[in-house]
Short mmCIF file of C-alpha atoms in Angstrom, two decimals:
data_model
loop_
_atom_site.label_atom_id
_atom_site.label_comp_id
_atom_site.label_asym_id
_atom_site.label_seq_id
_atom_site.Cartn_x
_atom_site.Cartn_y
_atom_site.Cartn_z
CA MET O 9 0.00 -0.08 -0.22
CA THR O 10 1.41 3.33 -1.00
CA ARG O 11 1.36 6.56 1.29
CA SER O 12 -1.59 7.97 -0.72
CA THR O 13 -3.17 5.10 -0.50
CA ALA O 14 -2.89 4.52 3.27
CA LEU O 15 -3.54 8.24 4.10
CA LYS O 16 -7.04 7.99 1.89
CA PHE O 17 -8.14 5.02 3.85
CA LEU O 18 -6.96 6.86 7.30
CA LEU O 19 -9.15 9.57 6.44
CA SER O 20 -12.14 7.72 5.13
CA ALA O 21 -11.85 6.07 8.23
CA LEU O 22 -12.13 8.86 10.43
CA THR O 23 -15.15 10.04 8.85
CA ILE O 24 -16.80 7.06 9.45
CA VAL O 25 -15.64 6.45 13.19
CA ILE O 26 -15.59 10.25 14.19
CA PRO O 27 -19.47 10.48 14.40
CA SER O 28 -19.62 6.72 15.86
CA ILE O 29 -17.21 7.65 18.87
CA ALA O 30 -19.09 10.93 19.61
CA PHE O 31 -22.17 8.74 20.59
CA SER O 32 -20.08 6.65 23.34
CA GLN O 33 -17.85 8.67 25.12
CA ALA O 34 -19.43 10.84 28.33
CA ASN O 35 -19.97 14.14 28.71
CA TYR O 36 -21.40 14.86 32.17
CA LYS O 37 -22.88 18.04 32.58
CA ILE O 38 -24.70 19.70 35.80
CA GLY O 39 -28.31 18.58 36.23
CA PHE O 40 -30.82 17.57 38.30
CA ILE O 41 -33.17 14.48 38.68
CA VAL O 42 -37.10 14.16 40.31
CA ARG O 43 -36.92 10.57 41.46
CA ALA O 44 -40.35 8.19 41.04
CA ILE O 45 -40.79 9.32 44.84
CA GLY O 46 -40.58 12.73 44.59
CA ASP O 47 -37.20 13.19 46.06
CA THR O 48 -35.02 15.85 44.09
CA SER O 49 -31.24 15.11 43.73
CA GLY O 50 -28.81 17.62 41.85
CA GLY O 51 -25.51 16.26 40.07
CA LEU O 52 -24.23 15.37 36.65
CA ILE O 53 -26.00 13.95 33.61
CA ASP O 54 -24.27 12.72 30.62
CA LEU O 55 -25.38 14.64 27.82
CA LYS O 56 -25.20 13.18 24.53
CA GLU O 57 -25.82 13.66 20.78
CA TRP O 58 -29.64 12.64 21.00
CA GLU O 59 -30.90 12.20 17.89
CA LYS O 60 -34.35 10.91 19.69
CA THR O 61 -36.03 11.78 23.32
CA PRO O 62 -34.03 10.35 25.32
CA GLN O 63 -35.91 7.62 27.50
CA THR O 64 -33.04 6.50 30.07
CA ILE O 65 -29.61 8.64 31.04
CA HIS O 66 -26.53 8.17 32.97
CA PHE O 67 -26.68 9.84 36.18
CA LYS O 68 -24.38 10.56 39.33
CA LYS O 69 -23.96 12.75 42.07
CA ASP O 70 -20.49 13.97 41.73
CA GLU O 71 -17.34 13.76 39.45
CA THR O 72 -16.21 10.71 41.88
CA SER O 73 -19.55 8.66 42.12
CA LYS O 74 -20.58 5.79 40.14
CA PRO O 75 -23.25 6.41 37.51
CA GLU O 76 -26.61 5.09 37.52
CA LYS O 77 -28.83 4.06 34.75
CA LEU O 78 -32.10 5.65 35.00
CA GLY O 79 -35.18 5.37 33.26
CA LEU O 80 -39.09 5.78 33.27
CA GLU O 81 -39.05 3.26 36.30
CA GLU O 82 -36.84 5.32 38.26
CA LEU O 83 -37.66 8.99 37.44
CA GLN O 84 -40.47 11.44 36.80
CA ALA O 85 -38.12 14.37 35.43
CA PHE O 86 -34.86 15.20 35.07
CA GLY O 87 -32.81 18.48 33.65
CA ILE O 88 -29.50 19.30 32.54
CA SER O 89 -28.79 23.07 33.22
CA GLY O 90 -28.88 24.99 29.80
CA ASN O 91 -29.78 21.88 27.50
CA GLY O 92 -33.00 21.04 28.29
CA PHE O 93 -36.30 19.69 30.84
CA PHE O 94 -38.04 16.53 29.98
CA GLU O 95 -41.03 15.11 32.28
CA LYS O 96 -42.90 11.41 32.21
CA HIS O 97 -46.35 11.65 31.02
CA THR O 98 -48.67 8.81 29.73
CA VAL O 99 -49.81 10.20 26.20
CA ASN O 100 -51.25 8.85 22.96
CA ILE O 101 -48.82 8.81 20.07
CA THR O 102 -49.64 8.65 16.45
CA LEU O 103 -47.55 6.50 14.43
CA GLY O 104 -47.90 7.52 11.03
CA ALA O 105 -45.41 8.66 8.67
CA MET O 106 -44.15 11.98 7.91
CA ARG O 107 -41.48 11.82 5.14
CA MET O 108 -42.68 11.84 1.80
CA ALA O 109 -41.44 8.82 0.87
CA GLY O 110 -43.66 7.10 3.62
CA LEU O 111 -46.77 9.24 2.58
CA SER O 112 -49.76 8.07 0.59
CA GLU O 113 -53.15 9.56 -0.50
CA GLU O 114 -54.94 8.44 2.66
CA LYS O 115 -54.75 9.65 6.16
CA ASP O 116 -52.57 7.24 8.52
CA THR O 117 -54.19 7.54 12.06
CA THR O 118 -53.15 4.66 13.67
CA SER O 119 -51.69 5.39 17.21
CA GLU O 120 -50.80 3.92 20.47
CA THR O 121 -50.35 5.04 24.27
CA ARG O 122 -47.22 5.10 26.09
CA THR O 123 -45.66 6.33 29.05
CA ILE O 124 -42.55 8.69 27.96
CA PHE O 125 -40.11 11.12 28.71
CA LEU O 126 -41.45 14.35 27.01
CA GLU O 127 -38.93 17.27 26.25
CA VAL O 128 -40.34 20.61 28.13
CA ILE O 129 -40.11 23.34 24.95
CA GLU O 130 -42.20 26.06 26.77
CA LYS O 131 -43.90 26.50 29.87
CA GLY O 132 -46.51 29.05 29.82
CA LYS O 133 -49.07 30.82 31.72
CA ASN O 134 -51.99 29.70 29.02
CA VAL O 135 -50.47 26.81 27.11
CA SER O 136 -47.27 24.57 27.65
CA LEU O 137 -45.64 23.00 24.68
CA TYR O 138 -43.96 19.55 24.64
CA SER O 139 -42.25 17.25 22.00
CA TYR O 140 -41.44 13.32 21.58
CA THR O 141 -39.20 12.63 18.64
CA ASP O 142 -38.67 8.40 18.05
CA LYS O 143 -37.77 6.85 14.73
CA ILE O 144 -40.69 7.55 13.17
CA LYS O 145 -41.01 11.29 13.53
CA THR O 146 -40.92 14.14 15.99
CA ARG O 147 -44.36 15.05 17.53
CA PHE O 148 -45.92 18.09 19.39
CA TYR O 149 -48.00 17.97 22.48
CA ILE O 150 -49.90 20.90 24.40
CA GLN O 151 -51.28 21.37 27.85
CA LYS O 152 -53.66 24.02 29.38
CA PRO O 153 -52.61 24.70 33.02
CA GLY O 154 -54.52 22.59 35.69
CA ILE O 155 -55.45 19.75 33.45
CA ASP O 156 -54.25 16.44 34.95
CA THR O 157 -55.29 14.63 31.87
CA GLY O 158 -51.40 15.05 30.47
CA PRO O 159 -50.10 16.88 27.57
CA GLU O 160 -52.49 16.51 24.51
CA GLU O 161 -50.71 15.26 20.73
CA LEU O 162 -51.04 18.38 18.35
CA GLN O 163 -52.27 16.01 15.20
CA TYR O 164 -50.52 15.84 12.32
CA TYR O 165 -51.90 13.33 9.73
CA PRO O 166 -50.33 14.34 6.46
CA TYR O 167 -51.11 12.92 3.24
CA LEU O 168 -50.69 13.36 -0.53
CA GLU O 169 -53.22 15.30 -2.51
CA ASN O 170 -52.29 16.22 -6.47
CA ARG O 171 -48.28 15.65 -5.15
CA LYS O 172 -48.75 18.28 -2.61
CA VAL O 173 -48.76 17.51 1.26
CA ARG O 174 -51.81 18.06 3.06
CA GLY O 175 -53.27 17.31 6.94
CA ALA O 176 -51.75 20.84 8.23
CA GLU O 177 -55.18 22.22 9.30
CA ILE O 178 -55.81 19.96 11.82
CA PHE O 179 -53.25 21.19 14.45
CA ALA O 180 -53.56 24.67 13.07
CA ASN O 181 -57.01 24.72 13.93
CA LYS O 182 -56.27 23.13 17.40
CA LEU O 183 -53.63 26.11 17.88
CA HIS O 184 -56.27 28.73 16.52
CA LEU O 185 -59.24 27.72 19.14
CA LEU O 186 -56.95 27.66 21.83
CA ALA O 187 -55.99 30.92 21.12
CA LEU O 188 -59.51 32.34 20.89
CA ALA O 189 -60.15 30.65 24.27
CA ASN O 190 -57.54 32.91 25.75
CA GLY O 191 -58.70 35.97 24.01
CA VAL O 192 -55.97 36.27 21.03
CA ASN O 193 -57.18 36.29 17.62
CA SER O 194 -54.35 39.26 16.31
CA SER O 195 -54.02 39.27 12.21
CA LYS O 196 -50.00 38.70 13.11
CA LEU O 197 -51.52 35.47 14.74
CA ILE O 198 -53.91 34.66 11.77
CA GLY O 199 -51.15 34.86 9.56
CA ARG O 200 -48.97 32.71 11.17
CA LEU O 201 -51.48 30.08 11.47
CA GLN O 202 -52.30 30.00 7.35
CA SER O 203 -48.75 29.33 6.58
CA ILE O 204 -47.79 27.17 9.98
CA GLN O 205 -45.60 24.30 9.30
CA TYR O 206 -45.25 21.17 11.74
CA THR O 207 -41.72 22.25 13.02
CA LYS O 208 -40.51 23.53 16.47
CA LYS O 209 -39.90 27.20 15.34
CA ASP O 210 -43.50 27.86 13.73
CA ILE O 211 -45.37 26.29 16.77
CA LEU O 212 -43.41 27.88 19.35
CA ASN O 213 -43.74 31.30 18.12
CA VAL O 214 -47.91 30.35 18.05
CA VAL O 215 -47.44 29.51 21.38
CA ARG O 216 -45.75 32.33 22.67
CA GLU O 217 -48.34 34.65 21.21
CA ILE O 218 -51.12 32.98 23.00
CA ASN O 219 -49.03 32.81 26.14
CA GLY O 220 -48.31 36.42 25.52
CA PRO O 221 -45.66 38.54 27.52
CA GLN O 222 -44.62 36.76 30.50
CA GLU O 223 -42.25 37.95 32.84
CA ASN O 224 -41.65 34.15 34.90
CA THR O 225 -41.78 32.20 32.21
CA ARG O 226 -39.06 29.79 31.78
CA ARG O 227 -36.85 29.69 28.75
CA LYS O 228 -34.03 27.81 28.12
CA GLU O 229 -30.64 29.13 27.82
CA LYS O 230 -29.86 30.29 24.20
CA THR O 231 -27.27 28.44 22.72
CA SER O 232 -26.43 29.03 18.85
CA ALA O 233 -26.62 25.68 16.80
CA SER O 234 -24.11 27.50 14.18
CA ARG O 235 -21.18 29.90 14.31
CA PHE O 236 -19.00 31.82 11.74
CA PHE O 237 -15.48 32.27 11.89
CA ALA O 238 -12.27 34.14 10.47
CA GLY O 239 -8.67 33.17 10.69
CA ALA O 240 -5.30 33.37 9.45
CA PHE O 241 -2.89 30.78 9.09
CA LEU O 242 0.80 29.91 7.58
CA SER O 243 1.50 27.21 5.25
CA THR O 244 4.23 25.18 2.90
CA SER O 245 3.75 23.14 0.09
CA PRO O 246 7.10 21.57 -1.12
CA LEU O 247 7.58 20.83 -4.82
CA ILE O 248 8.34 17.08 -5.41
CA TYR O 249 9.74 15.45 -8.75
CA LYS O 250 9.36 11.36 -9.24
CA GLY O 251 10.45 9.41 -12.28
CA ASP O 252 12.52 10.03 -15.16
CA ASP O 253 13.79 13.93 -14.40
CA PRO O 254 16.71 15.53 -13.19
CA LEU O 255 15.06 17.03 -10.14
CA ALA O 256 13.89 13.50 -9.26
CA LYS O 257 17.35 12.73 -8.67
CA ASP O 258 18.86 12.18 -5.19
CA GLY O 259 20.21 14.97 -3.64
CA THR O 260 17.80 17.29 -4.81
CA THR O 261 16.98 20.28 -2.53
CA HIS O 262 13.44 21.31 -1.98
CA THR O 263 13.09 25.01 -0.54
CA SER O 264 9.52 26.15 0.59
CA ALA O 265 8.41 29.07 2.89
CA PHE O 266 5.50 29.71 5.11
CA LEU O 267 3.51 32.40 3.81
CA PRO O 268 0.29 33.77 4.75
CA GLY O 269 -3.35 32.68 4.40
CA ILE O 270 -6.62 33.63 5.52
CA SER O 271 -9.82 31.50 6.02
CA LEU O 272 -13.27 31.93 6.62
CA GLY O 273 -16.04 29.52 7.14
CA TYR O 274 -19.36 28.46 9.05
CA ASP O 275 -19.99 25.88 11.65
CA SER O 276 -22.56 23.63 12.53
CA PHE O 277 -23.46 21.50 15.78
CA VAL O 278 -24.81 18.29 15.67
CA ASN O 279 -26.22 18.88 18.79
CA LYS O 280 -25.76 22.58 19.79
CA HIS O 281 -25.85 21.84 23.50
CA VAL O 282 -23.12 19.11 23.29
CA GLN O 283 -21.11 20.52 20.74
CA LYS O 284 -19.00 17.49 20.18
CA VAL O 285 -19.24 16.77 16.56
CA VAL O 286 -19.36 20.11 14.46
CA LEU O 287 -19.87 20.14 10.45
CA ARG O 288 -17.17 22.69 9.06
CA LEU O 289 -17.59 24.68 5.62
CA ALA O 290 -14.29 26.75 5.30
CA GLY O 291 -12.91 28.69 2.07
CA ALA O 292 -9.41 29.95 2.13
CA VAL O 293 -6.91 31.51 0.14
CA SER O 294 -2.90 31.42 0.51
CA LEU O 295 0.38 32.52 -1.15
CA GLN O 296 2.37 29.38 -2.01
CA ARG O 297 6.31 29.21 -2.85
CA ALA O 298 8.26 26.61 -3.46
CA SER O 299 11.58 26.10 -5.59
CA THR O 300 13.35 22.54 -6.24
CA ASN O 301 16.81 22.66 -7.54
CA GLU O 302 19.79 19.62 -8.37
CA THR O 303 23.10 20.26 -9.60
CA SER O 304 25.09 17.80 -11.50
CA TYR O 305 28.56 17.57 -12.46
CA TYR O 306 29.14 16.98 -16.07
CA ILE O 307 32.39 15.48 -17.06
CA ASN O 308 32.88 16.16 -20.91
CA THR O 309 32.67 20.07 -19.98
CA PHE O 310 34.36 19.56 -16.59
CA ASP O 311 31.62 21.95 -14.85
CA TYR O 312 28.56 22.00 -13.03
CA ARG O 313 25.53 22.80 -14.40
CA THR O 314 22.08 23.38 -12.60
CA THR O 315 18.46 22.17 -13.19
CA SER O 316 15.71 24.43 -11.16
CA HIS O 317 11.93 24.82 -10.91
CA ASP O 318 10.52 27.85 -9.30
CA LEU O 319 6.99 28.13 -8.36
CA GLU O 320 4.70 30.83 -7.08
CA TYR O 321 1.04 30.47 -6.88
CA LEU O 322 -2.22 31.12 -5.11
CA HIS O 323 -3.87 28.20 -3.65
CA ILE O 324 -7.82 28.93 -3.09
CA SER O 325 -9.43 25.98 -1.82
CA PHE O 326 -13.31 24.47 -0.28
CA ASN O 327 -12.61 22.35 2.43
CA PRO O 328 -15.80 20.61 4.45
CA GLN O 329 -14.46 18.43 7.25
CA ILE O 330 -16.35 16.79 10.02
CA ILE O 331 -14.68 18.06 13.50
CA TYR O 332 -15.05 15.59 16.48
CA ASN O 333 -14.12 17.16 20.14
CA VAL O 334 -11.87 14.31 21.93
CA TYR O 335 -11.56 16.67 25.17
CA ASN O 336 -15.09 18.85 25.37
CA GLN O 337 -15.30 21.15 28.22
CA ALA O 338 -16.72 24.92 28.03
CA GLN O 339 -13.24 26.52 28.18
CA PHE O 340 -10.90 24.42 26.44
CA LYS O 341 -11.39 21.74 23.64
CA THR O 342 -9.00 19.54 21.71
CA PHE O 343 -10.37 18.39 18.28
CA LEU O 344 -9.60 15.72 15.24
CA ALA O 345 -10.89 16.69 11.93
CA ALA O 346 -10.88 15.00 8.50
CA GLY O 347 -12.68 16.18 4.89
CA PHE O 348 -11.88 16.83 1.52
CA THR O 349 -10.73 19.44 -0.46
CA LEU O 350 -11.78 21.14 -3.97
CA SER O 351 -8.75 23.52 -4.75
CA ARG O 352 -7.34 25.92 -7.37
CA ASN O 353 -4.05 27.08 -8.21
CA VAL O 354 -3.56 30.52 -9.77
CA TYR O 355 0.13 30.59 -11.31
CA LEU O 356 1.87 33.61 -10.56
CA GLU O 357 5.55 32.23 -11.51
CA ASN O 358 6.14 29.01 -12.95
CA GLU O 359 9.69 28.47 -14.62
CA TYR O 360 11.53 25.40 -15.43
CA ARG O 361 15.43 25.78 -16.15
CA GLY O 362 17.26 22.91 -17.61
CA ALA O 363 20.66 21.83 -17.23
CA TYR O 364 21.91 23.44 -20.60
CA GLY O 365 19.83 26.40 -20.64
CA SER O 366 16.81 25.35 -21.98
CA LYS O 367 13.49 26.87 -20.22
CA LYS O 368 9.64 25.85 -19.99
CA THR O 369 7.48 28.14 -18.82
CA ASP O 370 3.29 27.72 -17.70
CA GLU O 371 2.17 27.08 -21.01
CA ASP O 372 4.87 24.44 -21.88
CA LEU O 373 4.58 22.83 -18.42
CA GLY O 374 0.92 21.79 -18.49
CA MET O 375 0.35 21.82 -14.91
CA ARG O 376 -3.02 21.23 -13.70
CA LYS O 377 -4.87 23.94 -12.17
CA ALA O 378 -7.98 22.31 -10.16
CA PHE O 379 -7.49 19.56 -7.67
CA LEU O 380 -9.73 17.48 -5.30
CA SER O 381 -8.02 15.98 -2.01
CA TYR O 382 -8.22 14.79 1.55
CA SER O 383 -7.47 16.79 4.72
CA ALA O 384 -6.65 15.86 8.40
CA ALA O 385 -5.64 18.41 11.23
CA ALA O 386 -5.83 18.21 15.05
CA GLY O 387 -5.99 21.62 17.23
CA VAL O 388 -7.37 23.09 20.47
CA GLN O 389 -10.08 25.48 21.33
CA VAL O 390 -9.63 28.06 24.30
CA LYS O 391 -11.94 30.42 25.89
CA LYS O 392 -14.83 29.72 23.37
CA LYS O 393 -13.45 32.17 20.69
CA ILE O 394 -10.05 30.83 19.73
CA GLU O 395 -8.62 27.72 17.87
CA CYS O 396 -5.42 26.90 17.06
CA TYR O 397 -4.39 23.79 14.33
CA ILE O 398 -2.30 22.09 12.21
CA LYS O 399 -3.43 20.66 8.92
CA TYR O 400 -2.09 18.21 6.55
CA SER O 401 -3.32 18.12 2.99
CA PRO O 402 -1.72 14.93 1.01
CA SER O 403 0.07 15.19 -2.58
CA LEU O 404 -1.53 16.90 -5.04
CA GLU O 405 -0.60 16.05 -8.44
CA LEU O 406 0.19 19.04 -10.74
CA VAL O 407 2.13 16.72 -13.86
CA SER O 408 1.56 13.26 -14.34
CA SER O 409 3.18 11.83 -17.70
CA THR O 410 4.68 8.46 -18.36
CA ARG O 411 8.22 9.71 -17.84
CA TYR O 412 8.07 11.80 -14.36
CA SER O 413 5.76 13.45 -12.03
CA THR O 414 5.45 16.80 -10.11
CA SER O 415 3.18 16.50 -6.95
CA ILE O 416 3.03 19.45 -4.27
CA ARG O 417 1.98 18.65 -0.22
CA GLN O 418 0.62 21.50 2.05
CA ILE O 419 1.07 21.78 5.86
CA SER O 420 -0.92 24.33 7.46
CA VAL O 421 -0.36 25.94 11.09
CA GLY O 422 -3.00 28.35 11.75
CA MET O 423 -5.84 30.09 14.32
CA ASN O 424 -9.31 31.06 13.85
CA TYR O 425 -11.35 33.56 15.75
CA LEU O 426 -14.84 31.84 16.64
CA PHE O 427 -18.17 34.38 16.49
CA LYS O 428 -20.65 33.33 18.52
#
């Protein structure tokens, strides 16, 4: 296996392994539990990248305690500071699909009753909003104060009619009747209900309008699901020859400077509360300069002659990555990253000088300008704002012929500022 093939295999493996690890490592945060007998205890709860509403948790009283696995039998409720509050309820659950692939021209009204944990989205004076997500879909529930029958599902039975999804009128009408019962019927509310989608954002906006201004309403700590960043880096890219060319001989010298570049990008968290796995889109522009020289002694002329290739170019790249925070605390993180890179070179200087005075320029050399490659990086994040890293990109083949090949590989050291 060649070095290039091995690196590609490693990077491909990282893109699979990194998300998998994210779901298995412990990430304890300050929280509390309410046991089935009514006792409330503070402690630490293992916060995961939950795609479904959690029905079991791992809890420990302090850092040194052995964790307990607790679920519906042991708990009435639990909460994680700034990261969600969950209550146990016995509710009706609709089972019909919501994705286009599972829809038909008839409403699927099948349902069943379960005792589950619901996530509390909003506690209000007129209505409270909950949600529950399983492998089928996300459902939303409402409850009026003083009602002991438990939260009621906002039923949504989507179906296809002339290739369009219908069915939103059921839960929209339910919310409208609830608003009227609480004396709310503004034009703003009517507008929201006419275009409402079965999403957390749309339903929460309506619920908050029904509840009106509430100084004491419990609000979850605002945590952004994304961020932007900007940074600067230094990078170097040695120019390497292989095959039948004087610059591929033993003793060839390679010179490349560490030159500046700038980067801009956007991060999206798989789970904004945990922030263990990050999907990154990054763009960068850097100046690169490299020189390769070989000096040989020619016995027929009794002198030394030098072959050289001087290269200077702008390197423009787009680099989607998966970032995994190996150590993940609010004020300090260490991370690994893997991704692929689409890039383009704009050649500013490109000159090959042969030993006998021949000269080739950009057009003669026919170097590639566009590339697809891989990247790997490691670094640290400090104080939620500063990120320092080192990144490696494997060989980019500039010229490939039956006789020889020319390639570069890039090593970068940089710093990013993270905008929250």
